[in-house]
C-alpha positions as a LaTeX table, in Angstrom:
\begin{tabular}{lrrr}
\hline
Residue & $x$ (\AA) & $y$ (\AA) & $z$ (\AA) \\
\hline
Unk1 & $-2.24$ & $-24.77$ & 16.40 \\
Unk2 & $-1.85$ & $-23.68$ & 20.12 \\
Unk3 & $-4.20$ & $-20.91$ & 21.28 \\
Unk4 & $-1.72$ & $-17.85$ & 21.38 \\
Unk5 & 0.11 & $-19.02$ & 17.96 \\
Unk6 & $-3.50$ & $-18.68$ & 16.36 \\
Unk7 & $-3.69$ & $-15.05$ & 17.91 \\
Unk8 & $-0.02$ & $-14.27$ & 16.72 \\
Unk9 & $-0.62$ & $-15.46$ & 13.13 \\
Unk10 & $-4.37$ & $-13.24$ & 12.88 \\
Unk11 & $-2.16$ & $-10.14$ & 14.43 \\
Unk12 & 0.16 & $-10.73$ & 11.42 \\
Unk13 & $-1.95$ & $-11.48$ & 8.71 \\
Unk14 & $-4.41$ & $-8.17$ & 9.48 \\
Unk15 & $-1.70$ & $-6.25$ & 9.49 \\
Unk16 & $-0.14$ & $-6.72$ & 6.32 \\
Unk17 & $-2.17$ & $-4.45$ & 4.20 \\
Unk18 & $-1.78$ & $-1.80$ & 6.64 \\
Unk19 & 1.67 & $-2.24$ & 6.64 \\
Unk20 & 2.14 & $-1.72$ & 2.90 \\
Unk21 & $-0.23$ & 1.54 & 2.86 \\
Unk22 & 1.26 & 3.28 & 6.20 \\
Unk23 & 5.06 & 2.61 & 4.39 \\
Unk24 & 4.04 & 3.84 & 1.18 \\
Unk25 & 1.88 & 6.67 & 2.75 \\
Unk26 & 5.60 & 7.33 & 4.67 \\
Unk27 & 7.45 & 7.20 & 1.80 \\
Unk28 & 5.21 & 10.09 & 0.38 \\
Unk29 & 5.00 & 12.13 & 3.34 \\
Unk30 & 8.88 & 12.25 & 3.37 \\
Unk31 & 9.00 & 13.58 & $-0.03$ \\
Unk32 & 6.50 & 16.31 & 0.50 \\
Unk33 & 3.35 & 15.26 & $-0.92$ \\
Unk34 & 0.51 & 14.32 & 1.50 \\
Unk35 & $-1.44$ & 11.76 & $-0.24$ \\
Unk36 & $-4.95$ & 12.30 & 1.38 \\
Unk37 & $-6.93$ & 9.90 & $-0.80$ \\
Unk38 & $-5.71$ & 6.78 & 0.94 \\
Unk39 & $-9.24$ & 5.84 & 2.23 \\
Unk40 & $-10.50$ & 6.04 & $-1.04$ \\
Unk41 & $-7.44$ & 4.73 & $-3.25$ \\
Unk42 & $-7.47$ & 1.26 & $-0.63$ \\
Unk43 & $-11.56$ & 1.15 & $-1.49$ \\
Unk44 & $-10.91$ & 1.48 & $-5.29$ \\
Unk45 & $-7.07$ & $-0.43$ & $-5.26$ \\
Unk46 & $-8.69$ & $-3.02$ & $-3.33$ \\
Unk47 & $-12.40$ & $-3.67$ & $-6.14$ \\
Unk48 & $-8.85$ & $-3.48$ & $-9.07$ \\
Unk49 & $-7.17$ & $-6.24$ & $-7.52$ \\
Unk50 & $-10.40$ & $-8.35$ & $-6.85$ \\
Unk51 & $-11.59$ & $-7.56$ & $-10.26$ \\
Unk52 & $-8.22$ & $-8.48$ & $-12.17$ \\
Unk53 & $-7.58$ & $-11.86$ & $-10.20$ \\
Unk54 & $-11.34$ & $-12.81$ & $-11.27$ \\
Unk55 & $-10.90$ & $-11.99$ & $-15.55$ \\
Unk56 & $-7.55$ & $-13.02$ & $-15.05$ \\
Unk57 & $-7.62$ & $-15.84$ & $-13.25$ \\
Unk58 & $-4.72$ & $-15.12$ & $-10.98$ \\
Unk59 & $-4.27$ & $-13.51$ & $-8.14$ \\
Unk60 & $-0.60$ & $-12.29$ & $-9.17$ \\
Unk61 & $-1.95$ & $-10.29$ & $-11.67$ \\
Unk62 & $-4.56$ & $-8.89$ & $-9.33$ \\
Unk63 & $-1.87$ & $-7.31$ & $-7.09$ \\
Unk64 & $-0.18$ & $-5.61$ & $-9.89$ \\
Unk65 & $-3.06$ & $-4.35$ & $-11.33$ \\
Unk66 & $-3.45$ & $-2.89$ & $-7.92$ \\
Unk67 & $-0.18$ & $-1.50$ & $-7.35$ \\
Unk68 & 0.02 & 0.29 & $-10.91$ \\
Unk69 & $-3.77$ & 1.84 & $-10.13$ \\
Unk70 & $-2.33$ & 3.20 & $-7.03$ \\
Unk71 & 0.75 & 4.64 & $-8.22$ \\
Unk72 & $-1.60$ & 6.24 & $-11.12$ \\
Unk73 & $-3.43$ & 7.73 & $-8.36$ \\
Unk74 & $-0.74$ & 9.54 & $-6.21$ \\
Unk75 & 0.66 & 10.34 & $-9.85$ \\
Unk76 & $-2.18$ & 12.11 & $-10.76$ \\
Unk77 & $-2.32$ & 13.97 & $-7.41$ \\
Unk78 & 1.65 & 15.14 & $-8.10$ \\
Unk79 & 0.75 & 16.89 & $-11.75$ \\
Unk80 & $-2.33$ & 18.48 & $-10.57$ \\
Unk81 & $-0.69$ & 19.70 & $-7.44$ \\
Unk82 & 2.38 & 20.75 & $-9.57$ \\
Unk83 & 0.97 & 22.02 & $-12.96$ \\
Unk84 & $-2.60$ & 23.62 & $-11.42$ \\
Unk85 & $-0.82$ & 24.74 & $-7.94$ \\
Unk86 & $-4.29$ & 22.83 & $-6.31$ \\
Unk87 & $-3.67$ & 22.51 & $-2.55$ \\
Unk88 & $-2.58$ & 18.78 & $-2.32$ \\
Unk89 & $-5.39$ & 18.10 & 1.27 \\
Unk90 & $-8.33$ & 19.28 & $-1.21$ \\
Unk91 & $-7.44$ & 17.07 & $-3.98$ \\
Unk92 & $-7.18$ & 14.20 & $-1.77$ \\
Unk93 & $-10.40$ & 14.51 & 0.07 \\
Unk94 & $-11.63$ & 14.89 & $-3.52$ \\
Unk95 & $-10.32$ & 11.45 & $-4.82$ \\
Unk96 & $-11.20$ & 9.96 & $-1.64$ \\
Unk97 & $-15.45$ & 11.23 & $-1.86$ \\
Unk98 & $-14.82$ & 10.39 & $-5.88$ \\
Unk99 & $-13.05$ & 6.81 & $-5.53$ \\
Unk100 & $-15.26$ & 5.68 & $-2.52$ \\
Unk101 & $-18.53$ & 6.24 & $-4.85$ \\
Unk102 & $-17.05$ & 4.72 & $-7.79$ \\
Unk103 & $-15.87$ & 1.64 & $-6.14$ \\
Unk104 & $-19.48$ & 1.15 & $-5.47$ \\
Unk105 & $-20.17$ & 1.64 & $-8.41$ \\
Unk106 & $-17.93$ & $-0.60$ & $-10.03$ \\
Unk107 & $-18.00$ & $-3.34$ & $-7.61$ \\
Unk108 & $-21.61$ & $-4.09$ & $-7.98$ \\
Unk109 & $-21.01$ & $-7.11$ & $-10.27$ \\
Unk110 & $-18.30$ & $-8.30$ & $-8.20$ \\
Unk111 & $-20.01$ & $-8.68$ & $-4.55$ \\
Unk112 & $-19.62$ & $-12.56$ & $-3.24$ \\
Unk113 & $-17.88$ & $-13.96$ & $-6.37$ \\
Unk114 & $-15.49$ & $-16.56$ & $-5.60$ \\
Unk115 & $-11.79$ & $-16.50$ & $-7.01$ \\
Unk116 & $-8.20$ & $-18.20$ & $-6.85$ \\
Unk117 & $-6.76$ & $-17.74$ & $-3.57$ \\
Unk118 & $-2.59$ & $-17.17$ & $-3.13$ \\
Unk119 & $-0.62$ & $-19.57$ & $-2.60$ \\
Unk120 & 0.91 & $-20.50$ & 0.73 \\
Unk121 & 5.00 & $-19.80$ & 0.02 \\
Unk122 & 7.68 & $-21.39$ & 2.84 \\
Unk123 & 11.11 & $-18.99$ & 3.01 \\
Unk124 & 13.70 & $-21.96$ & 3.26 \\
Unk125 & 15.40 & $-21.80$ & 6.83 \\
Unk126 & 13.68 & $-19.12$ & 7.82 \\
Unk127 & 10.30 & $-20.57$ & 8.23 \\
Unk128 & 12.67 & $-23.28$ & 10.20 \\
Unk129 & 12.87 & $-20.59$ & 13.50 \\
Unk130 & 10.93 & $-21.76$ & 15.96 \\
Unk131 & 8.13 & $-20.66$ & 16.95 \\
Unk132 & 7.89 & $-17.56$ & 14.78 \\
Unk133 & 8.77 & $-19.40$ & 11.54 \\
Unk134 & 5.80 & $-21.42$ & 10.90 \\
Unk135 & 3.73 & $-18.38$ & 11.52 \\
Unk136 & 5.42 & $-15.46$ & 9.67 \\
Unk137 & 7.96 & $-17.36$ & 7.09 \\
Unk138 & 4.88 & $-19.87$ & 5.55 \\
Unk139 & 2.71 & $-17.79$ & 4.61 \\
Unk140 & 1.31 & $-16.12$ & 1.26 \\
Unk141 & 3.45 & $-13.57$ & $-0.71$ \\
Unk142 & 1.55 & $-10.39$ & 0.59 \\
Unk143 & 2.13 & $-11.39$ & 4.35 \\
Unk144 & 6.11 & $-12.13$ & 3.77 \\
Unk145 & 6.35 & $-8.97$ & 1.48 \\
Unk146 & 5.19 & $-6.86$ & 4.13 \\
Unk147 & 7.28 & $-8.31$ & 6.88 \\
Unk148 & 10.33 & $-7.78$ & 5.04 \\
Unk149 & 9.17 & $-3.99$ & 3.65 \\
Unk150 & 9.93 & $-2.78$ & 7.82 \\
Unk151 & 13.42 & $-3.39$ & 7.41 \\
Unk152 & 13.87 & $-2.25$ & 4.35 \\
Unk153 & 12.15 & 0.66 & 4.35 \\
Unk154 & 13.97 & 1.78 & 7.27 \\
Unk155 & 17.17 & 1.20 & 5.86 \\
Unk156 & 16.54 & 2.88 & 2.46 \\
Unk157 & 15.13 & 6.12 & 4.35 \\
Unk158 & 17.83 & 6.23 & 6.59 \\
Unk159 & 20.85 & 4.37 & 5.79 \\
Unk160 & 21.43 & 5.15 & 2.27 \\
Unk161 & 22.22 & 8.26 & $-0.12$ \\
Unk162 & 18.52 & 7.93 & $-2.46$ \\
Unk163 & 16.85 & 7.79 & 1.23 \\
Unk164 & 18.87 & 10.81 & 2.44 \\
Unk165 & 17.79 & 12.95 & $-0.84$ \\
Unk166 & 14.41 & 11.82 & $-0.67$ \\
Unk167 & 14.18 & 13.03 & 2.66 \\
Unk168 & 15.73 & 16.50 & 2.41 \\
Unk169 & 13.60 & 17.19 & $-0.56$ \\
Unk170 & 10.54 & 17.01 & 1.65 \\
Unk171 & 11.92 & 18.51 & 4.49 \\
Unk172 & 14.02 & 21.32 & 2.50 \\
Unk173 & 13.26 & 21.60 & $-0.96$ \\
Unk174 & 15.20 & 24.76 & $-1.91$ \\
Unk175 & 18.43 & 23.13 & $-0.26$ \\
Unk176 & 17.97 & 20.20 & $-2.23$ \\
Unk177 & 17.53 & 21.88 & $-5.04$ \\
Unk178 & 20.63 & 24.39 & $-4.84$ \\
Unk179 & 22.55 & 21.26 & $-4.14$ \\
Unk180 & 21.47 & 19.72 & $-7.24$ \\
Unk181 & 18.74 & 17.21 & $-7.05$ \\
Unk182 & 15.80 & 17.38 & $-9.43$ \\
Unk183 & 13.17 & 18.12 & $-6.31$ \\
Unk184 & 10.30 & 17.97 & $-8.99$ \\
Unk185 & 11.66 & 14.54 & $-10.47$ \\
Unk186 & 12.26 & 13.75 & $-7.06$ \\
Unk187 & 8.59 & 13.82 & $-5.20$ \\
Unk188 & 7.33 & 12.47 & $-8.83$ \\
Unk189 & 9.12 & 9.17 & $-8.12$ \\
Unk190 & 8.62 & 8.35 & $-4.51$ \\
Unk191 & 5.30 & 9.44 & $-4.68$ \\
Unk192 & 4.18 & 7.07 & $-7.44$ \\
Unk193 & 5.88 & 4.69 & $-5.45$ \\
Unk194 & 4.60 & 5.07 & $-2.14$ \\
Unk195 & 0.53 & 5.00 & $-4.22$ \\
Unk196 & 2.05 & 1.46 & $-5.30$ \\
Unk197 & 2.45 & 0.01 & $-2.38$ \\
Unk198 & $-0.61$ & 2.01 & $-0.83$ \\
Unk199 & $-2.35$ & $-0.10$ & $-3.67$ \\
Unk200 & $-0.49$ & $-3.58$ & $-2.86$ \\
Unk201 & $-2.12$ & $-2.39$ & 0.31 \\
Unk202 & $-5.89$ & $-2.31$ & $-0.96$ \\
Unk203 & $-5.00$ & $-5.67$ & $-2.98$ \\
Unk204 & $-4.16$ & $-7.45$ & 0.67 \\
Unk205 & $-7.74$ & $-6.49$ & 1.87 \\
Unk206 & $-9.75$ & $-8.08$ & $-1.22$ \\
Unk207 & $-7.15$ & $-11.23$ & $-1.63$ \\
Unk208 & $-6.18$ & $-11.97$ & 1.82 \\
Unk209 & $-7.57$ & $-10.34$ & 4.91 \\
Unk210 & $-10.83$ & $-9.52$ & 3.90 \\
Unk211 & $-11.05$ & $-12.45$ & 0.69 \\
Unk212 & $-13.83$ & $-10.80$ & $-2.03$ \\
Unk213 & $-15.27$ & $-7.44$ & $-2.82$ \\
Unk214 & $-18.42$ & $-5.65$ & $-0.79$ \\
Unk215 & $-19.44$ & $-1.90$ & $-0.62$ \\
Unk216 & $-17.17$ & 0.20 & 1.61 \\
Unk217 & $-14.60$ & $-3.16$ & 1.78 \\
Unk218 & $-11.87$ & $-1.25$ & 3.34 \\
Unk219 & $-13.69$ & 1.34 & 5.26 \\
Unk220 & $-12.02$ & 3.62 & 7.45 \\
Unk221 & $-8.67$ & 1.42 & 7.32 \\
Unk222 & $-7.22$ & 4.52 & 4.79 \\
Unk223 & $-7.81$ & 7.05 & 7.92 \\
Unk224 & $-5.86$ & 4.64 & 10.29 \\
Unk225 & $-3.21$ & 4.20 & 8.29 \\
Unk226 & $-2.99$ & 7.86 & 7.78 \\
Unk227 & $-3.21$ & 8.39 & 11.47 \\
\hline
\end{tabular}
């Protein structure tokens, strides 16, 4: 592989986790709920995923494990924020101090244990364009995924009617609300969806960019992707 293709493909690959916790942080923003515990939830997500691809056996499983550990985070954040009116920046530095120390804690048995790696997936004709196809379009599931989430993403906030209530319930919730949309139901939703793919995100790290577990494994990644 030439020089610069080797460059394009490491750009790529190191950015997919990021991708998947700056969209889903988005995605929560948009609704109204600032989910400040990314730095921890990506430390924590990404020990989960690790952890469930080694008992497991597969690396699959590993990712949803992830995913459903982050959306139980930013859930958790939405009922305390709703039912105990706790300011939603304190609970997330909280959870991020909490889930950084017990991701240590955890992940002691898990430090330089070998697993199953993904497996290398080619999107028929698309992995056929040159140049860019070889190196975006055959590649693991986690690298594709987070390619096509841009698009997507964009054109769900933007281009449809779900995108356009999700939006106006963060930036207007007492509009959206007179003009019928379940605002509570709402930021409930989107934000257990956005922790999802924030921890798809922390998966990437332990099965892909940065392959195993170690103490602080995805440290200070959360703050740049909240940046």
């Amino acid at each position: 592989m030439e020089t610069y293709e080797a460059t394009i493909l490491t750009i790529v690959t190191m950015s997919s986790p990021l991708i998947f916790a700056v969209i889903g942080e988005t995605i929560s923003e948009r609704v109204g709920i600032v989910n400040l515990s990314m730095e921890g939830t990506l430390l924590i997500t990404a020990l989960a995923g690790f952890a469930a691809t080694i008992v497991t056996n597969s690396p699959y499983i590993g990712i949803i494990c992830a995913g459903l550990l982050g959306g139980g985070i930013a859930l958790f954040i939405v009922l305390i924020n709703f039912q105990l009116q706790i300011n939603q920046i304190a609970i997330g530095f909280i959870l991020t101090i909490l889930l950084w120390k017990l991701s240590s804690y955890l992940g002691q048995s898990y430090v330089r244990i070998p697993g199953p790696y993904l497996d290398i997936i080619t999107v028929p004709y698309l992995s056929d364009i040159p140049f860019i196809g070889p190196i975006i379009f055959n590649s693991n599931i986690l690298t594709i995924s987070s390619i096509f989430l841009i698009p997507l993403s964009w054109y769900f906030l933007f281009k449809t009617q779900l995108g356009i209530n999700l939006r106006s319930v963060g930036e207007n919730p007492e509009s959206a609300d007179a003009r019928g949309i379940n605002v509570m139901k709402t930021r409930l939703i989107y934000a257990v969806l956005g922790g999802i793919l924030i921890g798809i995100g922390g998966a990437a790290f332990s099965l892909h960019v940065k392959y195993g577990w170690s103490e602080g494994h995805t440290i200070n990644y959360g703050w740049i992707a909240l940046a």
